[in-house]
């Protein structure tokens, strides 16, 4: 017993040294609390406050109206500034230039999803809700779909990648939350990552879609979501199997007198 | 004592007696004299400001700064290159490019071009770059630039450069000797873009100058300022302090023959408010800050050695 105590001590020390478990737990707790409360507050308020100032809002929404003709360019931004009663030089308000129009579109459309969520079927399952919400979000890209490649190009430049990824993560979180997902296990992460990948794929598909009313994009999204469900089911089973085997192993070792 | 030495000494003596040399003038003397002439009794509460590390009456800062720039005007470029190891050119290029002066479609006869006011731009460094940006990048041949400086020597240097660089044929440059705190010759709401590069530091009252900028700018007009600022990395800061307090006055002494002016320069940089404070002043003057939610309202260059601040005058 005297030997076991220092051993235990060393083990807990090494765990603390790497700080892995406690760090992950902390991170998990932090993320959960933070995002959960934010999202709840958002849902309760219904109208999320816009992160853009009235001036930015006026110029950027006017600029967005010029995107179908001028694309996601500084020209569209300049035209937007003029339409809002500002000068050409006033575009200095947006240090990221054309990217600010892309960001504006992403943020406003994400926030607009909450309104659509109230029209969802009350007792529909989560998968149906996710599909409906994701489709609604994709349809918001319709007027600028022929210019979306430019936006994707801007989103993937090194300077903007952190903003792009964060916005995609927020969108995925918003979709799952509004669909009614309440997971608190590790699936919280995998669900969000999978949905983000599926949505980004569908958006990319949409830029090449020439079908009427983007019917092919809709089919693409449906197929990907179904696959996602299948993979998730498979992974769940694999997880269960691994858990069973591990439990069995521990029990077996304990029966042999190993102190675990 | 041999005869030749004696005669040489006597010649030197007579020379000095017959042609009395003008009193040796340099900034260090001015500063020394000003200090010795300061009134002994501080009875009245005179408003003070800082001049480098010294606290001086507000009324005298203007003339002191004028002395500094009069004495450095001719060696301005060489000194800037040596002190900043050439990077001041990059900062100025970046500053102008990020502002993007000039209107795009004024060649079609739609626009009248912009009216740009370059404050403390005596040597034309920023003005020439903006002119070129308007013409070459935005194909704008109509925008006009008013170069303003408080110091006639700096303006003269700028005019000389404009002649040499072929910028003065366009008729788009005009020169104005004025104090940035009182631009009474410029009417309200008449300027599209107000720039001040490495100048705001020397203003006696920054708040007054900012208010004046707000007045002359059109609604939607832009205030842009390039200035030294606070370095945000401790290690870089240590190296930077070493360089600015150790090397710069020495370079000034060796190259421009004027240590005191450059001592003032580094002290004034040290005393200048940091990013956060200047941002607050710009906001207080009524400007909208760029960047929105994530933006800080300024942009650091080289880790904060220099910094670009911008503000947009709101409508109505």
Coordinates of C-alpha atoms in Angstrom, one line a residue:
Chain A
X1 CA 0.0 0.0 0.0
X2 CA 2.9 2.3 0.9
X3 CA 4.2 1.7 -2.6
X4 CA 0.8 2.4 -4.2
X5 CA 0.4 5.9 -2.8
X6 CA 3.5 7.4 -4.4
X7 CA 2.5 5.7 -7.6
X8 CA -0.9 7.2 -7.6
X9 CA 0.7 10.5 -6.8
X10 CA 3.0 10.3 -9.7
X11 CA 0.2 9.4 -12.0
X12 CA -2.0 12.3 -11.1
X13 CA 1.0 14.5 -11.3
X14 CA 1.8 13.4 -14.8
X15 CA -1.7 14.0 -15.8
X16 CA -1.6 17.5 -14.4
X17 CA 1.7 18.0 -16.1
X18 CA 0.3 17.4 -19.5
X19 CA -2.9 19.0 -18.3
X20 CA -4.7 17.2 -21.0
X21 CA -7.8 15.9 -19.3
X22 CA -8.4 18.8 -17.1
X23 CA -7.7 21.2 -20.0
X24 CA -10.2 19.4 -22.2
X25 CA -12.8 19.3 -19.5
X26 CA -12.3 23.0 -18.8
X27 CA -12.6 23.9 -22.5
X28 CA -15.6 21.7 -22.9
X29 CA -17.3 23.3 -19.9
X30 CA -16.4 26.8 -21.1
X31 CA -17.7 26.3 -24.6
X32 CA -20.9 24.6 -23.5
X33 CA -21.8 27.3 -21.0
X34 CA -20.9 30.2 -23.2
X35 CA -22.4 29.1 -26.4
X36 CA -25.4 27.6 -24.8
X37 CA -26.3 30.7 -22.9
X38 CA -25.6 33.0 -25.8
X39 CA -27.8 30.9 -28.1
X40 CA -30.6 30.7 -25.5
X41 CA -30.5 34.4 -25.0
X42 CA -30.6 34.9 -28.8
X43 CA -33.6 32.6 -29.1
X44 CA -35.5 34.3 -26.3
X45 CA -34.9 37.7 -27.7
X46 CA -35.9 36.6 -31.2
X47 CA -34.4 39.7 -32.7
X48 CA -30.6 39.4 -32.4
X49 CA -28.9 42.8 -32.3
X50 CA -27.0 43.5 -35.6
X51 CA -23.2 43.7 -35.1
X52 CA -23.1 46.5 -37.7
X53 CA -23.5 50.2 -37.0
X54 CA -26.4 52.0 -38.8
X55 CA -23.9 53.6 -41.2
X56 CA -22.2 50.3 -42.0
X57 CA -25.5 48.6 -42.4
X58 CA -26.7 51.3 -44.8
X59 CA -23.6 51.2 -47.0
X60 CA -23.2 47.4 -47.0
X61 CA -26.8 46.6 -47.7
X62 CA -26.7 49.1 -50.6
X63 CA -23.5 47.6 -51.8
X64 CA -25.0 44.1 -51.7
X65 CA -27.6 45.3 -54.1
X66 CA -24.8 46.0 -56.6
X67 CA -23.2 42.6 -56.2
X68 CA -25.2 40.9 -59.0
X69 CA -23.8 43.4 -61.5
X70 CA -20.4 44.3 -60.1
X71 CA -19.6 41.2 -58.1
X72 CA -17.9 41.2 -54.7
X73 CA -15.6 44.1 -55.5
X74 CA -14.6 47.5 -54.2
X75 CA -16.7 48.9 -57.1
X76 CA -19.8 47.5 -55.6
X77 CA -18.8 48.9 -52.2
X78 CA -18.2 52.4 -53.8
X79 CA -21.6 52.3 -55.5
X80 CA -23.1 51.2 -52.1
X81 CA -21.5 54.2 -50.4
X82 CA -22.8 56.6 -53.1
X83 CA -26.3 55.1 -52.8
X84 CA -26.3 55.6 -49.0
X85 CA -25.4 59.3 -49.5
X86 CA -21.7 58.9 -48.7
X87 CA -18.6 59.7 -50.7
X88 CA -16.3 57.3 -52.6
X89 CA -13.6 57.9 -50.0
X90 CA -16.0 56.8 -47.2
X91 CA -15.3 53.2 -48.1
X92 CA -12.3 53.7 -45.8
X93 CA -14.8 52.7 -43.1
X94 CA -14.2 49.1 -44.3
X95 CA -10.6 48.1 -43.9
X96 CA -11.3 44.7 -45.4
X97 CA -12.8 46.2 -48.6
X98 CA -14.8 43.8 -50.7
X99 CA -14.6 41.1 -48.0
X100 CA -16.8 43.3 -45.8
X101 CA -19.7 42.8 -48.2
X102 CA -19.2 39.0 -48.0
X103 CA -19.0 39.1 -44.2
X104 CA -22.1 41.3 -44.1
X105 CA -24.1 38.8 -46.2
X106 CA -23.0 35.9 -44.1
X107 CA -23.8 37.5 -40.7
X108 CA -27.1 39.0 -41.7
X109 CA -28.3 35.8 -43.3
X110 CA -27.2 33.8 -40.3
X111 CA -29.1 36.1 -38.0
X112 CA -32.2 36.0 -40.3
X113 CA -32.4 32.2 -39.8
X114 CA -34.0 32.7 -36.4
X115 CA -37.0 34.2 -38.0
X116 CA -37.4 31.2 -40.3
X117 CA -37.1 28.8 -37.3
X118 CA -40.4 29.9 -36.0
X119 CA -42.1 28.6 -39.1
X120 CA -40.7 25.1 -38.6
X121 CA -43.1 22.2 -37.9
X122 CA -43.4 22.0 -34.1
X123 CA -42.9 18.2 -33.7
X124 CA -40.7 17.5 -36.7
X125 CA -37.5 15.6 -36.0
X126 CA -34.1 17.3 -35.9
X127 CA -32.9 15.9 -39.2
X128 CA -36.0 17.4 -41.0
X129 CA -35.5 20.7 -39.3
X130 CA -31.8 20.8 -40.2
X131 CA -32.6 20.1 -43.8
X132 CA -35.2 22.8 -43.9
X133 CA -33.0 25.4 -42.2
X134 CA -30.0 24.6 -44.4
X135 CA -32.1 24.8 -47.5
X136 CA -33.5 28.2 -46.4
X137 CA -30.0 29.5 -45.8
X138 CA -28.8 28.2 -49.3
X139 CA -31.8 29.9 -50.9
X140 CA -30.7 33.2 -49.4
X141 CA -27.7 32.9 -51.8
X142 CA -29.9 32.7 -54.9
X143 CA -29.6 36.3 -56.1
X144 CA -25.9 36.3 -55.9
X145 CA -25.2 32.6 -56.6
X146 CA -23.5 33.5 -59.9
X147 CA -21.1 35.7 -58.0
X148 CA -20.6 33.4 -55.0
X149 CA -17.3 32.0 -56.4
X150 CA -15.8 35.5 -55.9
X151 CA -17.0 35.4 -52.3
X152 CA -15.5 32.0 -51.8
X153 CA -12.2 33.2 -53.3
X154 CA -12.2 36.1 -50.8
X155 CA -13.2 33.8 -47.9
X156 CA -10.3 31.5 -48.6
X157 CA -7.5 34.1 -48.7
X158 CA -5.1 33.6 -45.8
X159 CA -6.0 36.9 -44.2
X160 CA -9.7 36.1 -44.0
X161 CA -9.6 32.3 -43.2
X162 CA -10.0 32.8 -39.4
X163 CA -13.2 34.9 -40.0
X164 CA -14.5 32.5 -42.6
X165 CA -14.0 29.5 -40.3
X166 CA -15.6 31.2 -37.4
X167 CA -18.5 32.3 -39.4
X168 CA -19.0 28.7 -40.8
X169 CA -18.8 27.3 -37.2
X170 CA -21.4 29.9 -36.0
X171 CA -23.7 29.0 -38.9
X172 CA -23.5 25.3 -38.2
X173 CA -24.1 26.0 -34.5
X174 CA -27.1 28.2 -35.3
X175 CA -28.6 25.6 -37.6
X176 CA -28.3 22.8 -35.0
X177 CA -29.5 25.0 -32.2
X178 CA -32.6 26.2 -34.1
X179 CA -33.3 22.7 -35.3
X180 CA -33.6 21.7 -31.6
X181 CA -30.4 19.7 -31.1
X182 CA -29.6 19.4 -27.4
X183 CA -26.6 17.1 -27.4
X184 CA -24.2 17.6 -24.5
X185 CA -21.8 14.7 -25.3
X186 CA -18.9 14.7 -27.7
X187 CA -21.4 14.6 -30.5
X188 CA -21.8 18.3 -29.9
X189 CA -18.5 18.7 -31.7
X190 CA -18.9 16.1 -34.3
X191 CA -22.4 17.2 -35.3
X192 CA -21.2 20.7 -35.8
X193 CA -18.1 19.8 -37.7
X194 CA -20.1 17.4 -40.0
X195 CA -22.9 19.9 -40.7
X196 CA -20.3 22.6 -41.4
X197 CA -18.6 20.4 -43.9
X198 CA -21.9 19.4 -45.5
X199 CA -23.1 23.0 -45.8
X200 CA -19.8 24.2 -47.2
X201 CA -20.0 21.4 -49.8
X202 CA -23.5 22.3 -50.8
X203 CA -22.6 26.0 -51.1
X204 CA -19.8 25.1 -53.4
X205 CA -22.0 22.8 -55.4
X206 CA -24.5 25.6 -55.8
X207 CA -22.0 27.8 -57.6
X208 CA -21.9 25.2 -60.4
X209 CA -25.6 24.4 -60.4
X210 CA -27.5 25.5 -63.5
X211 CA -30.7 23.6 -62.8
X212 CA -34.0 25.4 -62.4
X213 CA -34.5 26.8 -58.9
X214 CA -31.3 25.1 -57.8
X215 CA -33.1 21.7 -57.6
X216 CA -29.8 19.8 -57.9
X217 CA -28.3 21.6 -54.9
X218 CA -31.3 20.6 -52.9
X219 CA -30.8 17.0 -53.9
X220 CA -27.1 17.2 -53.2
X221 CA -27.8 18.6 -49.7
X222 CA -30.4 15.9 -49.0
X223 CA -28.0 13.1 -50.0
X224 CA -25.2 14.5 -47.9
X225 CA -27.4 14.8 -44.9
X226 CA -28.6 11.2 -45.3
X227 CA -25.0 10.0 -45.6
X228 CA -24.2 12.0 -42.5
X229 CA -26.9 10.3 -40.6
X230 CA -25.7 6.8 -41.7
X231 CA -22.1 7.6 -40.8
X232 CA -23.2 8.9 -37.5
X233 CA -25.2 5.8 -36.8
X234 CA -22.2 3.6 -37.8
X235 CA -19.9 5.6 -35.6
X236 CA -22.3 5.3 -32.7
X237 CA -22.2 1.6 -33.1
X238 CA -18.4 1.5 -33.4
X239 CA -18.2 3.7 -30.2
X240 CA -20.5 1.3 -28.4
X241 CA -18.5 -1.7 -29.5
X242 CA -15.3 -0.1 -28.4
X243 CA -16.8 0.8 -25.1
X244 CA -18.1 -2.7 -24.5
X245 CA -14.7 -4.2 -25.4
X246 CA -12.8 -1.8 -23.1
X247 CA -15.2 -2.6 -20.2
X248 CA -14.8 -6.3 -20.8
X249 CA -11.0 -5.9 -20.8
X250 CA -11.0 -4.0 -17.6
X251 CA -13.3 -6.5 -16.0
X252 CA -11.1 -9.3 -17.2
X253 CA -7.9 -7.7 -15.8
X254 CA -9.7 -7.0 -12.5
X255 CA -10.7 -10.7 -12.3
X256 CA -7.0 -11.5 -12.6
X257 CA -6.2 -9.3 -9.6
X258 CA -4.8 -6.3 -11.4
X259 CA -5.5 -3.1 -9.4
X260 CA -7.4 -0.8 -11.7
Chain B
X1 CA 57.5 80.1 -30.4
X2 CA 58.6 80.1 -34.0
X3 CA 57.7 82.9 -36.3
X4 CA 55.2 81.0 -38.6
X5 CA 53.1 79.8 -35.6
X6 CA 53.1 83.3 -34.2
X7 CA 52.0 84.9 -37.4
X8 CA 49.3 82.2 -37.9
X9 CA 47.9 82.8 -34.4
X10 CA 47.9 86.6 -34.9
X11 CA 46.1 86.2 -38.3
X12 CA 43.5 84.0 -36.7
X13 CA 43.0 86.6 -33.9
X14 CA 42.8 89.5 -36.2
X15 CA 40.4 87.6 -38.5
X16 CA 38.1 86.9 -35.5
X17 CA 38.3 90.5 -34.3
X18 CA 37.7 92.0 -37.7
X19 CA 35.0 89.7 -38.8
X20 CA 32.9 88.9 -35.8
X21 CA 31.2 85.6 -36.6
X22 CA 27.4 85.4 -36.3
X23 CA 26.3 83.8 -33.0
X24 CA 26.3 80.1 -33.5
X25 CA 22.7 79.1 -34.1
X26 CA 21.3 75.7 -33.7
X27 CA 18.3 74.3 -31.9
X28 CA 20.3 73.3 -28.9
X29 CA 21.2 77.0 -28.4
X30 CA 17.6 78.0 -29.0
X31 CA 16.5 75.5 -26.4
X32 CA 19.2 76.6 -24.0
X33 CA 18.3 80.3 -24.5
X34 CA 14.6 79.7 -24.2
X35 CA 15.2 77.8 -20.9
X36 CA 17.4 80.6 -19.5
X37 CA 14.9 83.2 -20.5
X38 CA 12.0 81.5 -18.9
X39 CA 10.3 83.8 -16.3
X40 CA 11.4 83.0 -12.9
X41 CA 8.1 83.7 -11.2
X42 CA 5.3 81.3 -12.1
X43 CA 2.6 83.5 -10.7
X44 CA -0.1 83.1 -13.3
X45 CA -1.4 79.6 -14.3
X46 CA 0.0 79.6 -17.9
X47 CA -1.3 76.7 -20.0
X48 CA 1.4 74.2 -20.7
X49 CA 2.0 71.4 -23.1
X50 CA 4.9 69.0 -23.7
X51 CA 7.9 69.5 -26.0
X52 CA 9.7 66.2 -26.0
X53 CA 10.3 65.5 -22.3
X54 CA 10.0 69.1 -21.3
X55 CA 6.9 70.9 -20.2
X56 CA 6.7 74.2 -21.9
X57 CA 4.1 77.0 -22.1
X58 CA 1.6 76.2 -24.9
X59 CA 2.4 79.5 -26.5
X60 CA 6.0 78.5 -27.1
X61 CA 5.6 75.0 -28.5
X62 CA 4.7 76.2 -32.0
X63 CA 7.9 78.2 -32.3
X64 CA 10.0 75.5 -30.8
X65 CA 8.6 72.9 -33.3
X66 CA 9.2 75.5 -36.1
X67 CA 12.8 75.7 -35.1
X68 CA 13.2 71.9 -35.2
X69 CA 11.7 71.6 -38.7
X70 CA 13.6 74.6 -40.0
X71 CA 16.8 73.0 -39.0
X72 CA 16.0 69.6 -40.4
X73 CA 14.2 70.6 -43.6
X74 CA 17.1 70.1 -46.0
X75 CA 18.4 66.8 -44.6
X76 CA 14.8 65.5 -44.0
X77 CA 14.9 62.6 -46.5
X78 CA 18.4 61.3 -45.7
X79 CA 17.6 61.4 -42.0
X80 CA 14.3 59.6 -42.4
X81 CA 16.0 56.9 -44.4
X82 CA 18.7 56.4 -41.9
X83 CA 16.5 56.6 -38.8
X84 CA 13.8 54.2 -40.1
X85 CA 16.2 52.1 -42.1
X86 CA 14.1 53.0 -45.2
X87 CA 10.8 51.7 -43.8
X88 CA 9.2 55.1 -43.7
X89 CA 8.8 54.8 -47.4
X90 CA 6.9 51.5 -47.0
X91 CA 4.7 53.0 -44.3
X92 CA 3.8 56.0 -46.5
X93 CA 3.2 53.8 -49.5
X94 CA 0.9 51.6 -47.4
X95 CA -0.9 54.6 -45.9
X96 CA -1.7 56.0 -49.3
X97 CA -2.7 52.7 -50.8
X98 CA -5.0 51.8 -47.9
X99 CA -6.8 55.2 -48.2
X100 CA -7.2 54.7 -52.0
X101 CA -7.6 58.4 -52.9
X102 CA -9.2 59.4 -56.2
X103 CA -12.6 58.6 -57.8
X104 CA -12.7 55.8 -60.3
X105 CA -15.1 57.0 -62.9
X106 CA -14.2 60.7 -63.1
X107 CA -12.6 60.2 -66.5
X108 CA -16.1 59.7 -67.9
X109 CA -16.8 63.2 -66.8
X110 CA -19.1 62.1 -64.0
X111 CA -17.1 63.1 -61.0
X112 CA -15.3 66.3 -60.2
X113 CA -12.6 64.5 -58.4
X114 CA -11.7 64.9 -54.8
X115 CA -10.3 67.8 -52.7
X116 CA -7.6 66.4 -50.5
X117 CA -5.9 68.3 -47.7
X118 CA -2.5 67.1 -46.7
X119 CA -1.7 68.6 -43.3
X120 CA 1.9 68.9 -42.1
X121 CA 2.8 67.6 -45.5
X122 CA 5.4 70.2 -46.3
X123 CA 7.9 68.1 -48.1
X124 CA 5.1 66.6 -50.2
X125 CA 6.0 63.0 -49.4
X126 CA 2.3 62.0 -49.0
X127 CA 0.9 64.5 -51.5
X128 CA 3.0 63.2 -54.4
X129 CA 2.1 59.6 -53.6
X130 CA -1.6 60.5 -53.4
X131 CA -1.4 62.4 -56.7
X132 CA 0.3 59.4 -58.3
X133 CA -2.3 57.0 -56.8
X134 CA -5.2 59.1 -58.1
X135 CA -3.7 59.3 -61.6
X136 CA -2.2 55.9 -62.1
X137 CA -4.4 53.6 -60.1
X138 CA -7.8 55.3 -60.3
X139 CA -7.3 57.1 -63.6
X140 CA -8.4 60.3 -61.8
X141 CA -7.0 63.4 -63.4
X142 CA -9.3 65.8 -61.6
X143 CA -8.6 65.4 -57.9
X144 CA -6.7 68.3 -56.3
X145 CA -4.4 68.3 -53.3
X146 CA -3.8 71.2 -50.9
X147 CA -0.5 70.7 -49.1
X148 CA -0.5 72.6 -45.9
X149 CA 2.3 73.1 -43.4
X150 CA 3.0 75.5 -40.6
X151 CA 6.6 75.8 -41.6
X152 CA 7.6 77.8 -44.7
X153 CA 11.0 76.1 -44.9
X154 CA 9.3 72.7 -45.2
X155 CA 6.9 74.1 -47.8
X156 CA 9.9 75.5 -49.8
X157 CA 11.5 72.1 -49.7
X158 CA 8.2 70.5 -51.0
X159 CA 7.9 73.0 -53.8
X160 CA 11.5 72.4 -54.9
X161 CA 10.7 68.6 -55.0
X162 CA 7.5 69.2 -56.9
X163 CA 9.5 71.1 -59.5
X164 CA 12.2 68.4 -59.7
X165 CA 9.7 65.5 -59.7
X166 CA 7.5 67.2 -62.4
X167 CA 4.5 67.2 -60.1
X168 CA 3.8 71.0 -60.4
X169 CA 2.8 71.0 -64.1
X170 CA -0.5 69.3 -63.3
X171 CA -1.8 72.4 -61.5
X172 CA -3.4 70.0 -59.1
X173 CA -1.1 70.8 -56.2
X174 CA -1.5 74.0 -54.2
X175 CA 0.5 75.1 -51.1
X176 CA -0.9 76.6 -47.9
X177 CA 1.0 77.9 -45.0
X178 CA -1.3 77.4 -42.1
X179 CA -1.7 76.1 -38.5
X180 CA -3.7 72.9 -38.4
X181 CA -5.5 74.2 -35.4
X182 CA -6.9 77.2 -37.4
X183 CA -7.7 76.5 -41.0
X184 CA -9.8 79.6 -41.5
X185 CA -9.0 79.9 -45.2
X186 CA -10.7 76.5 -45.8
X187 CA -14.5 76.6 -45.7
X188 CA -16.7 74.1 -43.9
X189 CA -17.6 70.8 -45.5
X190 CA -15.3 71.2 -48.4
X191 CA -12.7 68.5 -48.1
X192 CA -13.0 64.8 -49.1
X193 CA -9.9 63.5 -47.5
X194 CA -7.7 65.0 -44.7
X195 CA -4.4 63.3 -44.2
X196 CA -1.7 64.0 -41.6
X197 CA 1.4 61.8 -41.7
X198 CA 3.9 62.1 -38.8
X199 CA 2.5 65.5 -38.0
X200 CA -0.2 65.2 -35.3
X201 CA 2.5 64.5 -32.7
X202 CA 3.8 68.1 -33.1
X203 CA 0.4 69.8 -32.7
X204 CA 0.1 72.0 -29.6
X205 CA -3.6 70.9 -29.2
X206 CA -4.6 67.7 -30.9
X207 CA -8.2 68.1 -29.9
X208 CA -8.4 71.5 -31.5
X209 CA -6.8 70.2 -34.7
X210 CA -9.2 67.2 -34.8
X211 CA -12.2 69.6 -34.3
X212 CA -10.9 71.7 -37.2
X213 CA -10.5 68.6 -39.3
X214 CA -14.1 67.6 -38.6
X215 CA -15.2 71.1 -39.6
X216 CA -13.5 71.2 -43.0
X217 CA -14.4 67.6 -44.0
X218 CA -17.5 66.9 -46.0
X219 CA -20.0 64.5 -44.5
X220 CA -18.6 61.1 -45.4
X221 CA -15.1 62.6 -45.6
X222 CA -12.2 60.7 -44.2
X223 CA -9.6 61.7 -41.6
X224 CA -6.5 59.6 -41.9
X225 CA -3.4 59.9 -39.7
X226 CA -0.1 58.1 -39.9
X227 CA 1.9 58.4 -36.7
X228 CA 4.5 56.7 -34.5
X229 CA 2.8 54.8 -31.8
X230 CA 3.3 52.3 -29.0
X231 CA 5.1 49.0 -29.7
X232 CA 3.0 46.1 -28.4
X233 CA 5.8 43.5 -28.0
X234 CA 8.1 43.9 -25.1
X235 CA 11.2 42.5 -26.9
X236 CA 10.7 44.7 -29.9
X237 CA 10.0 47.6 -27.7
X238 CA 13.3 47.1 -25.9
X239 CA 15.2 47.0 -29.2
X240 CA 13.2 50.0 -30.5
X241 CA 13.9 52.1 -27.4
X242 CA 17.6 51.3 -27.7
X243 CA 17.6 52.3 -31.3
X244 CA 15.6 55.5 -30.9
X245 CA 17.3 56.9 -27.8
X246 CA 20.8 55.5 -28.6
X247 CA 21.2 55.7 -32.3
X248 CA 18.9 58.4 -33.7
X249 CA 20.3 61.4 -31.9
X250 CA 23.8 60.2 -32.8
X251 CA 22.8 59.9 -36.5
X252 CA 21.3 63.3 -36.2
X253 CA 24.5 64.7 -34.9
X254 CA 26.7 63.0 -37.5
X255 CA 24.5 63.5 -40.6
X256 CA 22.5 66.7 -39.9
X257 CA 24.8 68.2 -37.4
X258 CA 22.0 68.7 -35.0
X259 CA 21.6 66.4 -32.1
X260 CA 18.9 68.3 -30.2
X261 CA 16.3 68.3 -33.0
X262 CA 16.5 64.5 -33.2
X263 CA 16.5 64.2 -29.4
X264 CA 13.2 66.2 -29.6
X265 CA 12.0 63.8 -32.2
X266 CA 12.5 60.7 -30.2
X267 CA 11.2 62.3 -27.0
X268 CA 8.1 63.5 -28.8
X269 CA 7.5 60.0 -30.1
X270 CA 7.8 58.6 -26.6
X271 CA 5.4 61.2 -25.2
X272 CA 2.8 60.8 -27.9
X273 CA -0.4 59.0 -26.7
X274 CA -0.8 55.4 -27.6
X275 CA -3.2 53.8 -30.1
X276 CA -6.1 53.6 -27.6
X277 CA -5.9 57.2 -26.5
X278 CA -5.6 58.7 -30.0
X279 CA -8.6 56.5 -31.1
X280 CA -10.5 58.0 -28.2
X281 CA -9.7 61.5 -29.3
X282 CA -10.8 60.8 -32.9
X283 CA -14.0 59.3 -31.6
X284 CA -14.5 62.3 -29.3
X285 CA -14.2 64.7 -32.2
X286 CA -17.3 63.0 -33.7
X287 CA -15.7 60.6 -36.3
X288 CA -17.0 57.1 -37.0
X289 CA -14.3 54.6 -36.6
X290 CA -13.7 51.9 -39.2
X291 CA -13.6 48.2 -38.6
X292 CA -16.9 47.6 -37.0
X293 CA -17.2 44.9 -34.3
X294 CA -13.8 43.3 -34.6
X295 CA -11.9 46.3 -35.8
X296 CA -9.9 48.2 -33.2
X297 CA -10.2 51.5 -35.1
X298 CA -6.5 51.6 -36.0
X299 CA -4.0 49.5 -37.8
X300 CA -0.5 48.8 -36.5
X301 CA 2.5 48.9 -38.8
X302 CA 5.6 46.8 -37.8
X303 CA 4.2 45.9 -34.5
X304 CA 3.0 49.3 -33.5
X305 CA 6.1 51.4 -34.3
X306 CA 3.8 53.3 -36.6
X307 CA 0.1 53.3 -36.7
X308 CA -2.7 54.3 -39.1
X309 CA -5.8 55.8 -37.6
X310 CA -8.9 56.7 -39.6
X311 CA -12.2 58.3 -39.0
X312 CA -15.2 59.0 -41.2
X313 CA -17.4 62.1 -40.7
X314 CA -21.0 60.9 -40.3
X315 CA -23.8 62.3 -42.5
X316 CA -26.0 65.1 -41.2

